[in-house]
Every structure is written in C-alpha cells, then in structure tokens.
Short mmCIF file of C-alpha atoms in Angstrom, two decimals:
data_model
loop_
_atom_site.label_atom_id
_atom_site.label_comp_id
_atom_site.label_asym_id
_atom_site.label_seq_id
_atom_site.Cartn_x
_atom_site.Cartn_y
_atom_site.Cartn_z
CA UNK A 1 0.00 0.00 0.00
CA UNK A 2 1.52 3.41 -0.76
CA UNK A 3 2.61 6.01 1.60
CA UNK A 4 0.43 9.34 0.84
CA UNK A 5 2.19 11.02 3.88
CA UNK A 6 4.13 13.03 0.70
CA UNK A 7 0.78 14.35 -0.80
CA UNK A 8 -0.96 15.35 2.64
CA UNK A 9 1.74 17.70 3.58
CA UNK A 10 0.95 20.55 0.64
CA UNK A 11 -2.74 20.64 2.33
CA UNK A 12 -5.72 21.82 0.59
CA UNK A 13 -5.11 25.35 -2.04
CA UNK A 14 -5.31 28.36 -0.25
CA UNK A 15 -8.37 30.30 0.21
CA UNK A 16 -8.72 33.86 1.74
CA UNK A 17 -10.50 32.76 5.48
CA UNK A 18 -14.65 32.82 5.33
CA UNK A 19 -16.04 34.64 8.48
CA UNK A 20 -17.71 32.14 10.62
CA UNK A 21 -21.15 32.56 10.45
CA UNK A 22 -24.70 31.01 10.79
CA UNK A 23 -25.90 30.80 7.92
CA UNK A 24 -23.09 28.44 6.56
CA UNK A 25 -24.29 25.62 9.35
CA UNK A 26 -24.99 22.52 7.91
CA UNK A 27 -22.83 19.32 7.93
CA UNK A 28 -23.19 19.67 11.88
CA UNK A 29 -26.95 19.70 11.85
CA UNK A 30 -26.52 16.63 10.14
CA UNK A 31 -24.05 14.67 12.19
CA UNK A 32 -26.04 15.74 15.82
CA UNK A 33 -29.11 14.15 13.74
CA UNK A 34 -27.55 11.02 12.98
CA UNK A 35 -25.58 10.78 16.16
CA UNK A 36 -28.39 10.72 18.18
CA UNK A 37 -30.42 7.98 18.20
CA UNK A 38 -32.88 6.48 20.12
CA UNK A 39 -30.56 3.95 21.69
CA UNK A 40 -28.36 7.57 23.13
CA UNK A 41 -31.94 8.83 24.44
CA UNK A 42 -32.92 6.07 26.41
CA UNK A 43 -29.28 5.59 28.04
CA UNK A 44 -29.74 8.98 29.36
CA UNK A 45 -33.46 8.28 30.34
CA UNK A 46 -31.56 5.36 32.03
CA UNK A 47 -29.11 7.11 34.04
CA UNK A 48 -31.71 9.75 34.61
CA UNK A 49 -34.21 7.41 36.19
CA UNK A 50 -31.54 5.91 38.30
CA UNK A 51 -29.34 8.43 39.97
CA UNK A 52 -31.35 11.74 38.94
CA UNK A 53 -29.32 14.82 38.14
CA UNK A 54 -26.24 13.82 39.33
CA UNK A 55 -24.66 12.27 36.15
CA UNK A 56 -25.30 15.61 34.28
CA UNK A 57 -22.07 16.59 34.19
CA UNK A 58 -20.72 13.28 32.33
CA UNK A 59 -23.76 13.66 29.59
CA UNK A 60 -21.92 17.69 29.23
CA UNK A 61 -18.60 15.84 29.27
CA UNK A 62 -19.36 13.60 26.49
CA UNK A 63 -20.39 16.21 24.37
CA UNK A 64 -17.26 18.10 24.98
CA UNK A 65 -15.25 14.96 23.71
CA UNK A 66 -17.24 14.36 20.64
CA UNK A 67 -16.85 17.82 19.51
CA UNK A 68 -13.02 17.30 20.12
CA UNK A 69 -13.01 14.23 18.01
CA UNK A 70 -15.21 15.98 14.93
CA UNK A 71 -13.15 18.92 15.08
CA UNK A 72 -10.07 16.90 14.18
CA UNK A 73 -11.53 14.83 11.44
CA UNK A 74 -12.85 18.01 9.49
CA UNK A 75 -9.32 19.50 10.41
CA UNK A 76 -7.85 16.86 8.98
CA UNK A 77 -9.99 17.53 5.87
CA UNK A 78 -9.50 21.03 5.47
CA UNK A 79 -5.86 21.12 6.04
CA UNK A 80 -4.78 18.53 3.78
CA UNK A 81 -7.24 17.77 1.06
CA UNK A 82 -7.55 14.57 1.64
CA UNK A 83 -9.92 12.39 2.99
CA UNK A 84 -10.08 10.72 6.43
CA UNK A 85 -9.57 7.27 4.72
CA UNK A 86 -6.38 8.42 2.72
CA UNK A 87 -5.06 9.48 6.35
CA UNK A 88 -5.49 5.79 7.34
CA UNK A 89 -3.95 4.32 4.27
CA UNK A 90 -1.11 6.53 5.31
CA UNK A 91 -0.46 4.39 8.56
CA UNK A 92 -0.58 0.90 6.69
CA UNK A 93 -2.00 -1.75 5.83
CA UNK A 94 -3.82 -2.92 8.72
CA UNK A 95 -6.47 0.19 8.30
CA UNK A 96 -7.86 -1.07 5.59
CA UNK A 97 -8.53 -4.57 6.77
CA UNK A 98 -9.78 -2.87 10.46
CA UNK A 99 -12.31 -0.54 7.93
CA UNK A 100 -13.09 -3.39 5.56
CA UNK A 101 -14.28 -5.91 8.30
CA UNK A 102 -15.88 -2.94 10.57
CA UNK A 103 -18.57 -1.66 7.54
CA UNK A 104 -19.44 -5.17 6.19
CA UNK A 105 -20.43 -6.63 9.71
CA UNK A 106 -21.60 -3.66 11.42
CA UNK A 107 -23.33 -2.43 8.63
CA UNK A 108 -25.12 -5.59 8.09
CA UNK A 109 -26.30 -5.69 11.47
CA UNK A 110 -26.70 -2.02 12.04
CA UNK A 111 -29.22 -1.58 8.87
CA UNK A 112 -31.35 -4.25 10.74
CA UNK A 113 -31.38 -2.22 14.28
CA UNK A 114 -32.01 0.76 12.02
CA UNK A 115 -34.91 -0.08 10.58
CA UNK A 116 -36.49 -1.50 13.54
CA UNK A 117 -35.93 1.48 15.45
CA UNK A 118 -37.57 3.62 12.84
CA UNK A 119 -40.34 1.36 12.45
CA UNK A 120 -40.89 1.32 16.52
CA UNK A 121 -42.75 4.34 16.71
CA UNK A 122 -45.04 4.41 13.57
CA UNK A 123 -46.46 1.00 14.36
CA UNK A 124 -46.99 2.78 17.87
CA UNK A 125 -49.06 5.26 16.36
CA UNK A 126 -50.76 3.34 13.75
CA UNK A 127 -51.25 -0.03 15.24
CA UNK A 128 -53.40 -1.87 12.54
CA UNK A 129 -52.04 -1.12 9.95
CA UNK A 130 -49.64 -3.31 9.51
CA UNK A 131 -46.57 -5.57 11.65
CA UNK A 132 -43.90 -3.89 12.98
CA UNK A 133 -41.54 -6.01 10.49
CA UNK A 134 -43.15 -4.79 7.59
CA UNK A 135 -43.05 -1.27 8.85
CA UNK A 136 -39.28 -1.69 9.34
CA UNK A 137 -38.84 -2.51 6.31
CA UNK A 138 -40.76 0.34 4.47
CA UNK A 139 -38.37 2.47 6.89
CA UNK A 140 -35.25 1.12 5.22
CA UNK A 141 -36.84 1.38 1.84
CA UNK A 142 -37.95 4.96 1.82
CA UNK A 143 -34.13 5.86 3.24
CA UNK A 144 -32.66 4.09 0.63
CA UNK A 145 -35.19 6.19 -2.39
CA UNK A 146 -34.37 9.07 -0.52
CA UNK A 147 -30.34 8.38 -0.30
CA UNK A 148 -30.36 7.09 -4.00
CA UNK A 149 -32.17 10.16 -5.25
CA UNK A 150 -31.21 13.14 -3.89
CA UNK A 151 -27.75 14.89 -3.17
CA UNK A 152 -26.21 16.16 0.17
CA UNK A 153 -28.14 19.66 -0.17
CA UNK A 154 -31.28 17.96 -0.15
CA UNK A 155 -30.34 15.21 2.23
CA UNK A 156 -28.96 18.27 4.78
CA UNK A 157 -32.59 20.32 4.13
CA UNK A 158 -34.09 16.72 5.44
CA UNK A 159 -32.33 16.65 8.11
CA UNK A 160 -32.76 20.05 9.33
CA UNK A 161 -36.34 19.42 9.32
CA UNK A 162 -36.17 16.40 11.52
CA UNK A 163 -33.50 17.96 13.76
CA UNK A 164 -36.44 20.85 14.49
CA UNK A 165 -39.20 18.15 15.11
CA UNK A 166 -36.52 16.36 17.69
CA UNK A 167 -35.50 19.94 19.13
CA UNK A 168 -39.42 20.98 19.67
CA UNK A 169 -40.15 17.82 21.16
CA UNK A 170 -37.32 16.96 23.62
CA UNK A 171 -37.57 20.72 24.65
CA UNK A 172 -41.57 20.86 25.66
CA UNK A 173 -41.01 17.50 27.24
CA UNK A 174 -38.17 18.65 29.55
CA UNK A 175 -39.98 22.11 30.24
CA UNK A 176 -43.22 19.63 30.77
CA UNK A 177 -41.85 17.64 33.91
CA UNK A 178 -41.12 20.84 35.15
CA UNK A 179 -37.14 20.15 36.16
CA UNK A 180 -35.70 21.20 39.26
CA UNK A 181 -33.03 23.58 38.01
CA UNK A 182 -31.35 23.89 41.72
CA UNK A 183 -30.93 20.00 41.11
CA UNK A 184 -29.72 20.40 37.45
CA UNK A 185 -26.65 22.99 38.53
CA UNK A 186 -25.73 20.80 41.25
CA UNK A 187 -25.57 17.72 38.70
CA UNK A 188 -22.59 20.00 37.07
CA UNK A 189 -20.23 19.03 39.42
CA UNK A 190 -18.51 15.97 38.83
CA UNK A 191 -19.77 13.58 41.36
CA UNK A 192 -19.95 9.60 41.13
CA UNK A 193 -23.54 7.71 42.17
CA UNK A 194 -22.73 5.57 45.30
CA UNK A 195 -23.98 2.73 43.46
CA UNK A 196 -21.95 -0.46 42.42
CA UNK A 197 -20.12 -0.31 38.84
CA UNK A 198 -20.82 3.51 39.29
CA UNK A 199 -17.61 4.36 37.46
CA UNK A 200 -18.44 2.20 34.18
CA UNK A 201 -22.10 3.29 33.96
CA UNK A 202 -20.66 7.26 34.02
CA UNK A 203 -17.94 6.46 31.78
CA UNK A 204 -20.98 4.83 29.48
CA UNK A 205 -23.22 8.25 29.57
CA UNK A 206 -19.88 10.33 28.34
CA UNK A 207 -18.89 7.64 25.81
CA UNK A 208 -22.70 7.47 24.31
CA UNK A 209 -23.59 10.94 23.90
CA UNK A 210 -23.93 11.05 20.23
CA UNK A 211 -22.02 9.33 17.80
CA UNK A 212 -19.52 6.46 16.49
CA UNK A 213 -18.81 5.96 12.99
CA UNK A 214 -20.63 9.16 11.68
CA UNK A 215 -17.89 11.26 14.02
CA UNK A 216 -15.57 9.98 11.08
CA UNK A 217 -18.20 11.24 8.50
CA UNK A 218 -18.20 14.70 9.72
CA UNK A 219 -15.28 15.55 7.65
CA UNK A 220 -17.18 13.65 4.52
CA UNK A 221 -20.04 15.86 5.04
CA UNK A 222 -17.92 19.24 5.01
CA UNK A 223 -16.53 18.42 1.80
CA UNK A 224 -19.81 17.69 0.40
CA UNK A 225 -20.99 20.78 1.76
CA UNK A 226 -18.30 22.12 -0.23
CA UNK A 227 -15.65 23.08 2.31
CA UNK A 228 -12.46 21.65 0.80
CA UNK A 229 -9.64 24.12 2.25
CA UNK A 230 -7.82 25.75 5.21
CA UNK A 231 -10.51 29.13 4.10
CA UNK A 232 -13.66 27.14 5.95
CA UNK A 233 -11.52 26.23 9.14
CA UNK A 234 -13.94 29.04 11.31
CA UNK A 235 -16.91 27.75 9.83
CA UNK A 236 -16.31 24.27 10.47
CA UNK A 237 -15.59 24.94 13.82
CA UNK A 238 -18.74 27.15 14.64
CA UNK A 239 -20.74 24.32 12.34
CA UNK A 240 -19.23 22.11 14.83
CA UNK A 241 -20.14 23.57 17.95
CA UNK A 242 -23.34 23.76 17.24
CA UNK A 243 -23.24 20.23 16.35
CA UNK A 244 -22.55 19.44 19.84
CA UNK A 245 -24.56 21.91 21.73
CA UNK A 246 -27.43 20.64 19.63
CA UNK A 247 -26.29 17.24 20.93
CA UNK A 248 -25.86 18.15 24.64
CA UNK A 249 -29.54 19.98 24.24
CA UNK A 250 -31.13 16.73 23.23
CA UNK A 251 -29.68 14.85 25.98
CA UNK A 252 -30.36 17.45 28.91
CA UNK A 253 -33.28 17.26 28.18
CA UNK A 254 -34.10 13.45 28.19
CA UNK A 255 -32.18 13.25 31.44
CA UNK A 256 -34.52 15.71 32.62
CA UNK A 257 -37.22 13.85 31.77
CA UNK A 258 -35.53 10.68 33.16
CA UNK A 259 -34.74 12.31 36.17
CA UNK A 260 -38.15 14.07 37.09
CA UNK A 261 -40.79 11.23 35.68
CA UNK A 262 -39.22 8.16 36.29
CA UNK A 263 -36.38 8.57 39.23
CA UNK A 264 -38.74 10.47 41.56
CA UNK A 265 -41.89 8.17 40.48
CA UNK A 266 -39.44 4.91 41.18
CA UNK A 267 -40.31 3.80 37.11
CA UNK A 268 -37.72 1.70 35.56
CA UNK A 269 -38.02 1.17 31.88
CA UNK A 270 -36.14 -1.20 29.65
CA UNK A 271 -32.91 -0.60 28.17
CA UNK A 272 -33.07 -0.50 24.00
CA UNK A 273 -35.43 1.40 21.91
CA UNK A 274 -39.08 -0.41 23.53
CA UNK A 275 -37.84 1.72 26.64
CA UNK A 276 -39.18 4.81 24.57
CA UNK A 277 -42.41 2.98 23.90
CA UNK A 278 -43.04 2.14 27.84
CA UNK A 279 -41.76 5.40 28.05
CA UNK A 280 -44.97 6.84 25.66
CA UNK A 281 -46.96 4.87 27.98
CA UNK A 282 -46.00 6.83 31.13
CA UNK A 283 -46.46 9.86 28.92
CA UNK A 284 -49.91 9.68 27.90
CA UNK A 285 -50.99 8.54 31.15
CA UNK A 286 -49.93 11.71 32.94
CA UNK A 287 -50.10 13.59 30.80
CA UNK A 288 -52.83 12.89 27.97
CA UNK A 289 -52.58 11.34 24.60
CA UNK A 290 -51.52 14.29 22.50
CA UNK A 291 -48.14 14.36 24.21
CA UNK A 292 -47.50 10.83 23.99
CA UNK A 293 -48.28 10.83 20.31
CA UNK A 294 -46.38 14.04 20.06
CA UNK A 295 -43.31 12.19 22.09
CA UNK A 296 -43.70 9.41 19.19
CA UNK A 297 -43.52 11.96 16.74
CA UNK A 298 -40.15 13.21 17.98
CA UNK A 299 -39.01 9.48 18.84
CA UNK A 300 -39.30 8.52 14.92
CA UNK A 301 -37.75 11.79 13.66
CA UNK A 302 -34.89 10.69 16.11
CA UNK A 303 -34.36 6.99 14.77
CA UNK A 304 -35.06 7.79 10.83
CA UNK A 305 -32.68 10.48 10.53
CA UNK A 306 -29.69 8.40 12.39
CA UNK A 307 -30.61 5.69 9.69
CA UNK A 308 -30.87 7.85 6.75
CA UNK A 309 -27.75 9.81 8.17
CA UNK A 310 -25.92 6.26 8.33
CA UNK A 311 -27.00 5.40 5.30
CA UNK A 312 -25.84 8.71 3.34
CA UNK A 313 -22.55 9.43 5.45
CA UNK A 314 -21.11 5.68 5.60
CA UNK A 315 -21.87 4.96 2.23
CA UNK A 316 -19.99 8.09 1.33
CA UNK A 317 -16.92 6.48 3.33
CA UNK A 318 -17.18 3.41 1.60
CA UNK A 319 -17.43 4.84 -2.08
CA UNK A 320 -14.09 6.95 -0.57
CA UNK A 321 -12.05 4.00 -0.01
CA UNK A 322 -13.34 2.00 -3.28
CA UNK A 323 -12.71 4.87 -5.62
CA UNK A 324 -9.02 4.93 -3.59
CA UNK A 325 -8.24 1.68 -4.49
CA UNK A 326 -9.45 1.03 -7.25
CA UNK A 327 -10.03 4.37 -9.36
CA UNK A 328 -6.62 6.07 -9.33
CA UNK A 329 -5.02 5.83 -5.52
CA UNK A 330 -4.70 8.91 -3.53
CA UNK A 331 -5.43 11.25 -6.99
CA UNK A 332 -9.29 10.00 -6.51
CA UNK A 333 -9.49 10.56 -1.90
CA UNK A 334 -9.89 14.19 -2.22
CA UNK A 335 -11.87 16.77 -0.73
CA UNK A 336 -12.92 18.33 -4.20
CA UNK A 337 -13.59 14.77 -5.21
CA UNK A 338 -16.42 14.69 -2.68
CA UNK A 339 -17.73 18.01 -2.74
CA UNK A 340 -18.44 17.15 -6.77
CA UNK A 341 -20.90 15.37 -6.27
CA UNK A 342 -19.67 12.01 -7.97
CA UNK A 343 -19.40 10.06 -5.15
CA UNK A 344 -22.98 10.00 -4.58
CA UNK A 345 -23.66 8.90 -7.86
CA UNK A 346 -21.09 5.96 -7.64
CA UNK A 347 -21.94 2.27 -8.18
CA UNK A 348 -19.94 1.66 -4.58
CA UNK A 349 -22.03 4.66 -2.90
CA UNK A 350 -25.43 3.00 -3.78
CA UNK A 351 -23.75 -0.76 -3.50
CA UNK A 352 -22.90 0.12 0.05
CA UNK A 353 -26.86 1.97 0.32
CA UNK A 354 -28.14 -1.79 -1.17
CA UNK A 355 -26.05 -3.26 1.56
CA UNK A 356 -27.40 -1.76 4.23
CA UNK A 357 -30.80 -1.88 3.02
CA UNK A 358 -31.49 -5.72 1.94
CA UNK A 359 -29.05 -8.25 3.62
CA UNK A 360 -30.35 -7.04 7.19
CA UNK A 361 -34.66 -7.69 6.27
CA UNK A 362 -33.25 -11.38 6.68
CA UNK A 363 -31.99 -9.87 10.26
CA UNK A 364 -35.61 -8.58 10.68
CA UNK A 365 -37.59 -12.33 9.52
CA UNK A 366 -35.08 -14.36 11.55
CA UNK A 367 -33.32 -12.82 14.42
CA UNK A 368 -29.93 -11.76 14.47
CA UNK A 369 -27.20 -14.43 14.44
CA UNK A 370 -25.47 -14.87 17.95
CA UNK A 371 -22.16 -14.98 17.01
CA UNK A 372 -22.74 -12.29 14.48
CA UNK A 373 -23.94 -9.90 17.47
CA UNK A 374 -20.72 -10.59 19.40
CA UNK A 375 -18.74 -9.29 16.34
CA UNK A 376 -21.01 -5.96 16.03
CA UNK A 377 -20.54 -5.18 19.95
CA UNK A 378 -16.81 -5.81 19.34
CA UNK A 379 -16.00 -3.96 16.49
CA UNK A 380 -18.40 -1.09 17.03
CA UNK A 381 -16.78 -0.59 20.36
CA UNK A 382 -13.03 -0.54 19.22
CA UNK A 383 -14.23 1.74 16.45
CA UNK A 384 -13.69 4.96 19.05
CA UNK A 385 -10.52 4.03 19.94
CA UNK A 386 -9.38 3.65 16.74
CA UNK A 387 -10.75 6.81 15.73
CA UNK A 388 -9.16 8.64 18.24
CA UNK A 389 -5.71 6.92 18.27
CA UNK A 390 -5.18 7.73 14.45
CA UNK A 391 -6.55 11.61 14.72
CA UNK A 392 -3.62 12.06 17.03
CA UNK A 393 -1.20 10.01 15.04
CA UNK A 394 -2.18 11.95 11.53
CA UNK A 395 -2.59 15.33 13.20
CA UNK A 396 0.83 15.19 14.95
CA UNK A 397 2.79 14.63 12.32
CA UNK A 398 4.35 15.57 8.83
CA UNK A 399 1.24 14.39 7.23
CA UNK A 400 -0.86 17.14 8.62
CA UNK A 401 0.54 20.80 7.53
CA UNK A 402 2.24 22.31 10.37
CA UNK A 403 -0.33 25.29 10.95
CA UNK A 404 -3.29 22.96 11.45
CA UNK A 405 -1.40 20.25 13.63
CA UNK A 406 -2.42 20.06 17.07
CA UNK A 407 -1.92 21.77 20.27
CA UNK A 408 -1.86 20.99 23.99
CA UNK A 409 -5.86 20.95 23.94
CA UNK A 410 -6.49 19.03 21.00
CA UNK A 411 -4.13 16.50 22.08
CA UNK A 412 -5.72 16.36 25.85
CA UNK A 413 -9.10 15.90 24.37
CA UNK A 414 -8.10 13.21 21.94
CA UNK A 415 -6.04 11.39 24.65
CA UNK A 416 -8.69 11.23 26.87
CA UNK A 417 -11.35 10.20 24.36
CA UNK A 418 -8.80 7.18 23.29
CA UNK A 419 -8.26 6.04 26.56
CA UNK A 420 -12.69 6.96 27.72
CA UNK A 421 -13.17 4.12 24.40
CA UNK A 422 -10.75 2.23 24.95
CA UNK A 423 -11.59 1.22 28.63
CA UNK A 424 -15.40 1.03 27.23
CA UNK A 425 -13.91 -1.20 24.38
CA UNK A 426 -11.96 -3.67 27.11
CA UNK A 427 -15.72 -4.16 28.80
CA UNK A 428 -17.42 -4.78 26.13
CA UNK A 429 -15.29 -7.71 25.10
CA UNK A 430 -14.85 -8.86 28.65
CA UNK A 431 -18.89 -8.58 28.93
CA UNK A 432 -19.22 -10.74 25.28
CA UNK A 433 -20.33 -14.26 26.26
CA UNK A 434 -17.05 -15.95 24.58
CA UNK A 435 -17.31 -19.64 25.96
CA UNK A 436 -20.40 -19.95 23.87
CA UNK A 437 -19.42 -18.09 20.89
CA UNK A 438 -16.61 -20.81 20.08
#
C-alpha cells in the first residue's frame, strides 16, 4: 500500500479565510441528527431514572469529547485535502482490513437495528395497519429512495427538518416535567452515584452521547458541503459547535425527563429502543394522549434520521475507499472529489446503500445471528478508539501541515477520548459471552 504522507503535507489550495457565520451551518446539523439515536436517548433516560441529576455533568462531558473528536476529522480535511480514509492508508495496511471488516459486519447488522428502530414508533401510532416487520422494512426502503435520489443539499434540508421536530419535542417535554433547576446545577459538578459499577455506567453516559462511525463522516459531510480548504476552518468549527450543543440539548433534556418522571416516580423502563415505547406509555398517562403521540412523533424523527444519516454518510466512506483503491489511488481521496458530487452517484455509494438496506430484512424475519452480534458489539466498540488513536497520530505529524497540527488541547481531548473508548472497548469484550461463541 503506498505512503500518501508526501501528498498530505501541501494541504488543501489556499483560500482567503470565510467569516464564521450562521448561515453556513450545515454538515453539523446533520451529524447531531444522525448521532443521536434512540438507543443515546434512552441511556440517558436510564441514568436519569436511576441516579437523577447527578450524572449531568458526564452527559456535558461527552459532548465536549465528541466535539473534540469531529473537530479533528474536518481539520484533517481542510488542512490537507484529503480524505479521512487516505489518512489511514497513510499508517498501513492494517487500516484497511480494520475498515473493511468494521462496515461489512456492522453495517449488516446495524441496517437491521435501524430499521427497527424507525419502524418502533409508527407502528406505535398506527397499530393496525400493519406488523412492525413490515413497517421496518418500508423504513429502510424509503431511506434508501431518498439516499439514492437526492444529493447532500437535499439530504442536509431533510435533516434540518427532523432535527427541528426532535428539538421541539425533547424541549416541551423537559420544560413539561417541570425540572428542578437547583438539582440540574448541582448535577454539574462531577460527582460519582454511590452505586456499584458507578464508574463504568458514568464512563458509558460520556462515551454514548452522540455518535460512532458518523464522528468519522463529519469531515465527509464538510466536503460535500463544499468546504475543501484551510478558508472554511472558522466555519467548520462554529458548524461544529453547534453540532454538539445541539447534541448536549437533546440529551439534557431526556435526562430531565428521566430524572423528574421516572427517578422520583421509582419507574424503571427497559434498556433499548421499547424503553421509549413504555416510556410513551407513562407519557400519555400523565399527561394525555396528545403528548404521547407528540413524544412518538419526535421518537421517529430521532431513529429515521440516524438511519438515513448512516446510510448517506457511511456509504460516502465506503465509495471513498473503493474509488481509492481502485479508481486512481490517492489522486481519486480528495476533498474536491467529494464536494463534486460524484461520489454519490457511484456504483460503490449506492452498493454500500443496497447493503445496508437488503441483507439485514433477513436480520428482521429471523433474528440476528449470535455470534454475528458478538462481532457488532466488538468492532463497534473498538471503532472509538481507533478513531481517536489515528486523529492524534495523523494530526501530529508531517502528514498534517504544520499550521493545522495540534496543540496541547487538542491533544488532551483526543487522549482522553482514546483512553474513555478504549476502557469502554476492554468491557465490552470482557462482557461478550465468549465460551459460547466458540
């Protein structure tokens, strides 16, 4: 595999700096959207209903590392040129076989979760009209018509829309249980629940808040907004921001909830999407139907956009490293590459879309293959800590212009998001029932 560390270093052409503004904000809109899913709402409603406010501070925290991590890939974007995966081919071989292995299986298996997520709250609020597998799979159908059809400025319009329905939503329902705010402040200070595994279930909440793989689409998403050079660094970094705060808005607010209508009623709810549906339940008995069909409303704009964001920003990875390989090397993994347009029209883009889209309805008739499961947990957890370990490898070194390496800060943030995964990563394969995978 070649060496591109010789074509990063010139960076991206020059371009006179853009002033940062708001009305530029767009590929972070669409990564908040698709970071947030349902499964990141009802961990929060989780740790909400179980030790109140006093975890607030980790959900802030995680949102403070996920911006750190974003912020490097589109650095490493804007400063080169070159595309996150080209980066990775940079530090061998072993990339591409980590990459290769992570999208088949987890994309197989995530497109399944996906779909059923989606589907979760429309059979909620049409009952008889039809199973929840065939609404699941209508789900995965429209996202794929959608995906197939339209380009990143329609896709990012899309998005904003659903983002709004999730912000109105989350929002009334956190002003609704009427939080304690002297409560909230005090869950700002760092503070560990006297409860057994207390430090795993905190380091959980900051690892969760929003995001895995589509932290590494962030930077695909500013090229194809366009932003190919060192000119949109400000931008990318207010676009970014907001990203986050969006992020940290949506999951204030479901601990909120979690905190005031479950923890001081004594409610548990299950863990995985149903919690949201039991969730609806407690909803619409306390507070009427309307809100509970209004909280479904919100809970499907929240699980559709993660899978059409999935299906749009991963895809766009995948086309990224085909095209590398096999459509001219590092000439074809460049910023201006994506922000053309032509990946999206790509036979590996849409391949990739029909991959995530088909193989898993067989997930959806027939369960999800045990052994198959224990590969998903494993590789989406070591995905992080990947991540993070080669942002700081790329970004401190002669592959990354000198201007745009990074300082003190960066480097904190990334170290201690590597090291937040990688303990997370440890558990989960320690927790994976191994004596009857083999």
């Amino acid at each position: 595999m070649a060496d591109t560390t010789g074509n990063t270093t010139t960076g991206a052409a020059p371009s006179a700096p853009r002033k940062s503004s708001w009305k530029y904000i767009g590929p972070g809109i669409v990564v908040a959207a698709t970071g947030v899913g349902a499964g990141d709402l009802v961990a929060t409603l989780i740790a909400g209903s179980n030790f109140g406010y006093t975890l607030l501070w980790a959900a802030v925290l995680g949102c403070l590392v996920k911006i750190s991590l974003a912020e490097a890939a589109g650095r490493w974007h804007l400063s080169t040129g070159r595309t996150l995966f080209d980066g990775w081919a940079s530090l061998g071989r072993w990339t591409t076989w980590f990459f290769i292995v992570y999208v088949v299986i987890w994309g197989f298996v995530y497109g399944a979760a996906a779909m059923s997520s989606s589907a979760l709250p429309l059979q909620a609020l049409f009952p008889d009209v039809m199973d929840l597998k065939w609404w699941a799979i209508a789900c995965g159908l429209v996202g794929l018509v959608f995906v197939w059809f339209n380009k990143y400025e329609v896709f990012e319009k899309v998005m904003t829309v659903l983002v709004g329905v999730m912000f109105v939503v989350t929002v009334y329902l956190a002003i609704r249980v009427t939080p304690n705010l002297g409560d909230a402040f005090a869950g700002l200070l760092p503070v560990l629940p006297d409860e057994k595994d207390s430090v795993l279930n905190t380091l959980g909440l900051i690892g969760g808040v929003g995001g895995t793989i589509t932290l590494a689409a962030y930077g695909y998403w500013v090229n194809a907004k366009g932003w190919t050079n060192t000119g949109w660094m400000k931008v990318m970094r207010l676009d970014n921001r907001v990203a986050y705060a969006t992020t940290g808005i949506f999951v204030v607010a479901m601990l909120f909830v979690g905190a005031e209508l479950l923890h001081s009623a004594n409610v548990a709810i299950a863990s995985g999407d149903k919690g949201l549906i039991q969730l609806s339940d407690i909803l619409e008995d306390k507070y009427g139907t309307a809100t509970a069909k209004f909280f479904l409303i919100g809970f499907f704009a929240t699980s559709f956009t993660s899978l059409i964001g999935v299906w749009h920003g991963v895809s766009l990875m995948f086309a990224d490293f085909v095209s590398r390989y096999r459509g001219g090397g590092t000439d074809e993994a460049t910023g201006e590459k994506i922000a053309s347009g032509a990946r999206e029209r790509s036979w590996p883009f849409r391949a990739y879309l029909l991959w995530l889209t088909f193989p898993p309805i067989i997930l959806i008739f027939q369960g999800q293959p045990f052994r198959l499961i224990i590969l998903y947990g494993v590789l989406g957890a070591a995905f992080l800590p990947f991540l993070a370990g080669t942002l700081i490898w790329l970004l401190n070194t002669s592959r990354t212009p000198r201007e745009w390496r990074n300082g003190p800060l960066s480097n904190a943030m990334l170290a201690i998001a590597g090291l937040l995964f990688l303990v997370l990563c440890v558990k989960q394969i320690w927790d994976q029932p191994w004596g009857e995978f083999f």
